[in-house]
mmCIF file of C-alpha atoms (C1' of nucleotides) in Angstrom:
data_model
loop_
_atom_site.group_PDB
_atom_site.id
_atom_site.type_symbol
_atom_site.label_atom_id
_atom_site.label_comp_id
_atom_site.label_asym_id
_atom_site.label_seq_id
_atom_site.Cartn_x
_atom_site.Cartn_y
_atom_site.Cartn_z
ATOM 1 C CA MET A 3 -18.459 9.135 4.842
ATOM 2 C CA ALA A 4 -15.794 11.760 5.387
ATOM 3 C CA LEU A 5 -12.617 10.453 6.971
ATOM 4 C CA ALA A 6 -11.196 12.005 10.121
ATOM 5 C CA ASN A 7 -8.628 14.755 9.718
ATOM 6 C CA SER A 8 -5.976 12.590 11.324
ATOM 7 C CA LEU A 9 -3.205 10.299 10.151
ATOM 8 C CA ILE A 10 -2.041 7.058 11.749
ATOM 9 C CA VAL A 11 1.646 6.351 11.100
ATOM 10 C CA LEU A 12 2.361 2.675 11.692
ATOM 11 C CA ASP A 13 5.159 0.154 11.601
ATOM 12 C CA PHE A 14 5.172 -3.623 11.995
ATOM 13 C CA GLU A 15 7.916 -5.897 13.207
ATOM 14 C CA THR A 16 7.311 -9.355 11.783
ATOM 15 C CA THR A 17 8.629 -12.904 11.602
ATOM 16 C CA GLY A 18 9.707 -12.340 7.975
ATOM 17 C CA ILE A 19 8.830 -10.527 4.800
ATOM 18 C CA SER A 20 5.876 -12.396 3.373
ATOM 19 C CA PRO A 21 2.470 -12.873 5.010
ATOM 20 C CA ASP A 22 1.521 -14.935 1.956
ATOM 21 C CA MET A 23 4.175 -17.423 3.017
ATOM 22 C CA GLY A 24 2.935 -17.573 6.605
ATOM 23 C CA ASP A 25 4.861 -14.748 8.230
ATOM 24 C CA ARG A 26 3.078 -12.957 11.097
ATOM 25 C CA ALA A 27 3.317 -9.645 12.919
ATOM 26 C CA ILE A 28 5.113 -9.670 16.286
ATOM 27 C CA GLU A 29 4.889 -5.955 17.149
ATOM 28 C CA ILE A 30 2.823 -2.980 16.065
ATOM 29 C CA GLY A 31 3.815 0.611 16.779
ATOM 30 C CA ALA A 32 1.872 3.672 15.687
ATOM 31 C CA VAL A 33 1.440 7.373 16.299
ATOM 32 C CA LYS A 34 -1.451 9.660 15.495
ATOM 33 C CA ILE A 35 -0.833 13.009 13.772
ATOM 34 C CA GLU A 36 -3.492 15.701 14.082
ATOM 35 C CA ASN A 37 -2.899 19.149 12.598
ATOM 36 C CA GLY A 38 0.834 18.510 12.364
ATOM 37 C CA VAL A 39 1.175 17.350 15.977
ATOM 38 C CA LEU A 40 1.781 13.847 17.374
ATOM 39 C CA THR A 41 -1.189 13.403 19.684
ATOM 40 C CA ASP A 42 -1.310 9.691 20.540
ATOM 41 C CA ARG A 43 0.824 6.531 20.563
ATOM 42 C CA PHE A 44 0.201 2.772 20.343
ATOM 43 C CA GLN A 45 2.693 -0.037 20.902
ATOM 44 C CA ARG A 46 2.056 -3.733 21.543
ATOM 45 C CA LEU A 47 4.046 -6.918 21.246
ATOM 46 C CA MET A 48 2.018 -9.892 20.068
ATOM 47 C CA ASN A 49 2.600 -13.617 20.284
ATOM 48 C CA PRO A 50 2.433 -15.141 16.779
ATOM 49 C CA GLY A 51 2.064 -18.647 18.166
ATOM 50 C CA ARG A 52 5.483 -19.870 17.174
ATOM 51 C CA ARG A 53 9.129 -19.118 17.786
ATOM 52 C CA ILE A 54 10.855 -16.367 15.834
ATOM 53 C CA SER A 55 14.206 -16.874 14.144
ATOM 54 C CA PRO A 56 17.566 -15.822 15.617
ATOM 55 C CA PHE A 57 17.843 -13.375 12.714
ATOM 56 C CA ILE A 58 14.617 -11.611 13.704
ATOM 57 C CA GLU A 59 15.647 -11.606 17.374
ATOM 58 C CA SER A 60 18.918 -9.936 16.396
ATOM 59 C CA TYR A 61 17.356 -7.594 13.835
ATOM 60 C CA THR A 62 14.597 -6.278 16.094
ATOM 61 C CA GLY A 63 15.846 -6.914 19.621
ATOM 62 C CA ILE A 64 12.536 -8.675 20.251
ATOM 63 C CA THR A 65 13.162 -12.099 21.791
ATOM 64 C CA ASN A 66 11.139 -15.273 22.093
ATOM 65 C CA ALA A 67 11.132 -14.700 25.853
ATOM 66 C CA MET A 68 9.494 -11.282 25.344
ATOM 67 C CA LEU A 69 6.805 -12.747 23.094
ATOM 68 C CA LYS A 70 6.030 -15.705 25.350
ATOM 69 C CA SER A 71 3.968 -13.564 27.730
ATOM 70 C CA ALA A 72 2.529 -11.253 25.051
ATOM 71 C CA PRO A 73 -1.151 -11.379 24.038
ATOM 72 C CA GLY A 74 -2.061 -13.078 20.773
ATOM 73 C CA ASN A 75 -2.254 -11.330 17.417
ATOM 74 C CA ALA A 76 -6.064 -11.356 17.315
ATOM 75 C CA GLU A 77 -6.405 -9.499 20.619
ATOM 76 C CA VAL A 78 -3.766 -6.903 19.718
ATOM 77 C CA MET A 79 -5.015 -6.308 16.200
ATOM 78 C CA ALA A 80 -8.590 -5.832 17.402
ATOM 79 C CA GLU A 81 -7.318 -3.205 19.827
ATOM 80 C CA PHE A 82 -5.275 -1.582 17.070
ATOM 81 C CA CYS A 83 -8.334 -1.454 14.837
ATOM 82 C CA GLU A 84 -10.020 0.722 17.450
ATOM 83 C CA PHE A 85 -6.916 2.957 17.551
ATOM 84 C CA ILE A 86 -7.030 3.403 13.755
ATOM 85 C CA GLY A 87 -10.664 4.510 13.754
ATOM 86 C CA ASP A 88 -11.407 6.214 10.453
ATOM 87 C CA SER A 89 -7.986 7.837 10.039
ATOM 88 C CA ASN A 90 -5.884 7.611 6.928
ATOM 89 C CA LEU A 91 -2.700 5.541 7.220
ATOM 90 C CA LEU A 92 0.974 6.022 6.465
ATOM 91 C CA ALA A 93 4.064 3.811 6.560
ATOM 92 C CA HIS A 94 7.600 3.807 5.169
ATOM 93 C CA ASN A 95 7.421 1.369 2.254
ATOM 94 C CA ALA A 96 3.683 1.072 2.838
ATOM 95 C CA ALA A 97 3.340 -1.901 0.491
ATOM 96 C CA PHE A 98 5.074 -4.019 3.140
ATOM 97 C CA ASP A 99 3.079 -2.849 6.178
ATOM 98 C CA LYS A 100 -0.210 -2.822 4.248
ATOM 99 C CA ARG A 101 0.212 -6.473 3.319
ATOM 100 C CA PHE A 102 0.703 -7.413 6.989
ATOM 101 C CA LEU A 103 -2.116 -5.144 8.204
ATOM 102 C CA ASP A 104 -4.517 -6.582 5.645
ATOM 103 C CA ALA A 105 -3.434 -10.151 6.451
ATOM 104 C CA GLU A 106 -3.759 -9.741 10.226
ATOM 105 C CA LEU A 107 -7.118 -7.951 10.019
ATOM 106 C CA SER A 108 -8.412 -10.512 7.545
ATOM 107 C CA LYS A 109 -7.836 -13.210 10.162
ATOM 108 C CA ILE A 110 -10.159 -11.409 12.596
ATOM 109 C CA LYS A 111 -12.585 -10.257 9.891
ATOM 110 C CA ARG A 112 -11.912 -6.572 10.459
ATOM 111 C CA ARG A 113 -11.213 -3.773 7.975
ATOM 112 C CA TYR A 114 -10.236 -0.110 7.996
ATOM 113 C CA PRO A 115 -11.868 2.672 5.975
ATOM 114 C CA GLY A 116 -8.840 4.920 5.381
ATOM 115 C CA ASN A 117 -6.351 5.216 2.542
ATOM 116 C CA PHE A 118 -2.694 4.200 2.772
ATOM 117 C CA ALA A 119 0.134 6.613 1.898
ATOM 118 C CA CYS A 120 3.818 5.742 1.529
ATOM 119 C CA SER A 121 6.598 8.004 2.856
ATOM 120 C CA LEU A 122 9.166 6.073 0.791
ATOM 121 C CA LEU A 123 7.485 6.903 -2.522
ATOM 122 C CA VAL A 124 7.056 10.563 -1.564
ATOM 123 C CA ALA A 125 10.611 10.880 -0.190
ATOM 124 C CA ARG A 126 12.062 9.479 -3.412
ATOM 125 C CA ARG A 127 10.450 12.436 -5.185
ATOM 126 C CA VAL A 128 10.980 15.226 -2.664
ATOM 127 C CA PHE A 129 14.500 14.232 -1.522
ATOM 128 C CA GLN A 130 15.971 13.070 -4.822
ATOM 129 C CA SER A 131 19.520 13.948 -3.740
ATOM 130 C CA ALA A 132 19.493 11.697 -0.665
ATOM 131 C CA GLU A 133 22.139 8.960 -0.581
ATOM 132 C CA ASN A 134 19.347 6.392 -0.459
ATOM 133 C CA HIS A 135 15.778 6.302 0.853
ATOM 134 C CA LYS A 136 16.038 3.991 3.831
ATOM 135 C CA LEU A 137 14.260 5.427 6.864
ATOM 136 C CA GLY A 138 17.458 5.977 8.876
ATOM 137 C CA THR A 139 19.236 7.687 5.991
ATOM 138 C CA LEU A 140 16.321 10.063 5.438
ATOM 139 C CA ILE A 141 16.184 10.927 9.142
ATOM 140 C CA ASN A 142 19.833 12.022 8.914
ATOM 141 C CA HIS A 143 19.232 13.756 5.584
ATOM 142 C CA CYS A 144 16.499 15.881 7.191
ATOM 143 C CA ASN A 145 18.541 16.572 10.355
ATOM 144 C CA ILE A 146 15.825 15.034 12.506
ATOM 145 C CA SER A 147 16.881 14.349 16.093
ATOM 146 C CA CYS A 148 17.097 10.621 16.690
ATOM 147 C CA ASP A 149 17.448 8.954 20.076
ATOM 148 C CA GLY A 150 16.268 5.350 20.094
ATOM 149 C CA ASN A 151 16.494 2.002 18.374
ATOM 150 C CA PHE A 152 15.544 1.551 14.747
ATOM 151 C CA HIS A 153 13.709 -1.704 14.003
ATOM 152 C CA ARG A 154 11.401 -1.338 16.985
ATOM 153 C CA ALA A 155 7.877 -0.570 15.884
ATOM 154 C CA LEU A 156 7.036 2.545 17.897
ATOM 155 C CA PHE A 157 10.405 4.189 17.297
ATOM 156 C CA ASP A 158 10.232 3.566 13.544
ATOM 157 C CA ALA A 159 6.651 4.869 13.478
ATOM 158 C CA GLU A 160 7.696 8.033 15.338
ATOM 159 C CA MET A 161 10.641 8.551 12.979
ATOM 160 C CA THR A 162 8.388 8.023 9.963
ATOM 161 C CA ALA A 163 5.946 10.577 11.377
ATOM 162 C CA LYS A 164 8.732 13.139 11.845
ATOM 163 C CA LEU A 165 10.001 12.398 8.332
ATOM 164 C CA TRP A 166 6.473 12.955 7.007
ATOM 165 C CA LEU A 167 6.225 16.342 8.729
ATOM 166 C CA SER A 168 9.635 17.241 7.302
ATOM 167 C CA ILE A 169 8.455 16.265 3.815
ATOM 168 C CA LEU A 170 5.370 18.458 4.193
ATOM 169 C CA SER A 171 7.350 21.438 5.485
ATOM 170 C CA THR A 172 9.908 21.045 2.664
ATOM 171 C CA VAL A 173 7.191 20.973 0.017
ATOM 172 C CA GLU A 174 5.407 23.921 1.566
ATOM 173 C CA ARG A 175 8.608 25.951 1.958
ATOM 174 C CA GLU A 176 10.061 25.276 -1.499
ATOM 175 C CA TYR A 177 6.836 25.606 -3.465
ATOM 176 C CA GLY A 178 4.875 28.080 -1.374
ATOM 177 C CA LEU A 179 2.143 25.591 -0.559
ATOM 178 C CA SER A 180 0.509 26.385 2.761
ATOM 179 C CA ASN A 181 -1.610 23.303 3.342
ATOM 180 C CA ILE A 182 -1.063 20.376 0.995
ATOM 181 C CA SER A 183 -3.788 17.754 1.410
ATOM 182 C CA PHE A 184 -3.505 13.986 1.882
ATOM 183 C CA ASN A 185 -5.026 13.426 -1.553
ATOM 184 C CA GLU A 186 -2.539 15.840 -3.159
ATOM 185 C CA ILE A 187 0.329 13.983 -1.483
ATOM 186 C CA GLN A 188 -1.089 10.732 -2.861
ATOM 187 C CA LYS A 189 -0.997 12.240 -6.349
ATOM 188 C CA LEU A 190 2.562 13.426 -5.719
ATOM 189 C CA ALA A 191 3.584 9.847 -4.873
ATOM 190 C CA LYS A 192 2.427 8.742 -8.333
ATOM 191 C CA THR A 193 3.908 11.654 -10.289
ATOM 192 C CA PRO A 194 7.036 10.864 -12.338
ATOM 193 C CA LYS A 195 10.171 12.214 -10.639
ATOM 194 C CA LYS A 196 11.039 14.540 -13.499
ATOM 195 C CA SER A 197 7.591 16.162 -13.264
ATOM 196 C CA ILE A 198 7.571 16.853 -9.513
ATOM 197 C CA GLY A 199 8.492 20.521 -9.837
ATOM 198 C CA LYS A 200 5.817 21.117 -12.436
ATOM 199 C CA PHE A 201 3.211 19.257 -10.369
ATOM 200 C CA LEU A 202 3.907 21.181 -7.156
ATOM 201 C CA SER A 203 4.132 24.513 -8.947
ATOM 202 C CA SER A 204 0.721 23.852 -10.473
ATOM 203 C CA LEU A 205 -0.688 23.127 -7.018
ATOM 204 C CA ALA A 206 0.794 26.364 -5.685
ATOM 205 C CA ALA A 207 -0.638 28.315 -8.607
ATOM 206 C CA THR A 208 -4.134 27.013 -7.948
ATOM 207 C CA GLU A 209 -3.961 27.051 -4.151
ATOM 208 C CA ARG A 210 -7.041 28.292 -2.468
ATOM 209 C "C1'" DT B 16 12.366 -28.952 7.549
ATOM 210 C "C1'" DG B 17 13.380 -25.627 4.463
ATOM 211 C "C1'" DC B 18 11.874 -22.751 1.479
ATOM 212 C "C1'" DC B 19 10.076 -18.039 0.458
ATOM 213 C "C1'" DA B 20 7.639 -11.498 -1.700
ATOM 214 C "C1'" DG B 21 6.170 -7.777 -4.223
ATOM 215 C "C1'" DG B 22 5.627 -3.093 -5.863
ATOM 216 C "C1'" DC B 23 8.284 0.690 -7.526
ATOM 217 C "C1'" DC B 24 11.554 2.552 -10.694
ATOM 218 C "C1'" DC B 25 15.533 2.989 -13.694
ATOM 219 C "C1'" DT B 26 17.598 1.845 -18.147
ATOM 220 C "C1'" DC B 27 22.214 -0.655 -21.715
ATOM 221 C "C1'" DT B 28 13.548 -0.552 -21.692
ATOM 222 C "C1'" DT B 29 8.656 -1.519 -23.255
ATOM 223 C "C1'" DT B 30 9.098 -8.882 -26.548
ATOM 224 C "C1'" DA B 31 13.341 -7.349 -19.648
ATOM 225 C "C1'" DG B 32 16.231 -7.385 -15.964
ATOM 226 C "C1'" DG B 33 17.815 -5.919 -11.725
ATOM 227 C "C1'" DG B 34 18.326 -2.717 -7.615
ATOM 228 C "C1'" DC B 35 15.774 -0.618 -3.864
ATOM 229 C "C1'" DC B 36 12.977 -0.971 0.410
ATOM 230 C "C1'" DT B 37 10.400 -3.330 4.106
ATOM 231 C "C1'" DT B 38 11.238 -7.909 8.293
#
DNA sequence: TGCCAGGCCCTCTTTAGGGCCTT
């Protein structure tokens, strides 16, 4: 089955860093990119069934009072599954968000058909001179306008989406690639840093 | 109650260790 020509950029806020140790999602934010344009948005708080720590309240700005009236994780994740459809997926440090997505969907016996890309791995290769590769640093590095609160799911997803478009435009501008594919970007994310120039030049040389 | 991860990537590497990144 061919996947849709769309990309879902997502970000979780969670009770901690390890779903294997019982941590749960408390917010999901996502945007849909179609043909280089943000065409849809999704944001929901979800009640994990227990109180969150003062650290997480401070880190995210999401409070126990806000979560008290939120729907449960199962209801929200089922709705999010419909939003994903058959799109491919993207997150900044995707290993983290993928673990939580897989854990939450496993609890409701749902799956997604798309592949997961990581803007962190790609940015480390394309923006090697950046001070570091945290999302906020890369947004500044790319001169992307930024008016909102980091560590809220929808805002981080929107910033990741804009970073992704900046990565694509940088690659296309510097290497003369007019339409790099999702699969080619996935290969780029696995290419050794020192070979990035050679890899992209080879793509440009063989471009349709 | 209190505790906690894991994949990537560099190098003083590969028979390993530690920083980065996410909440």
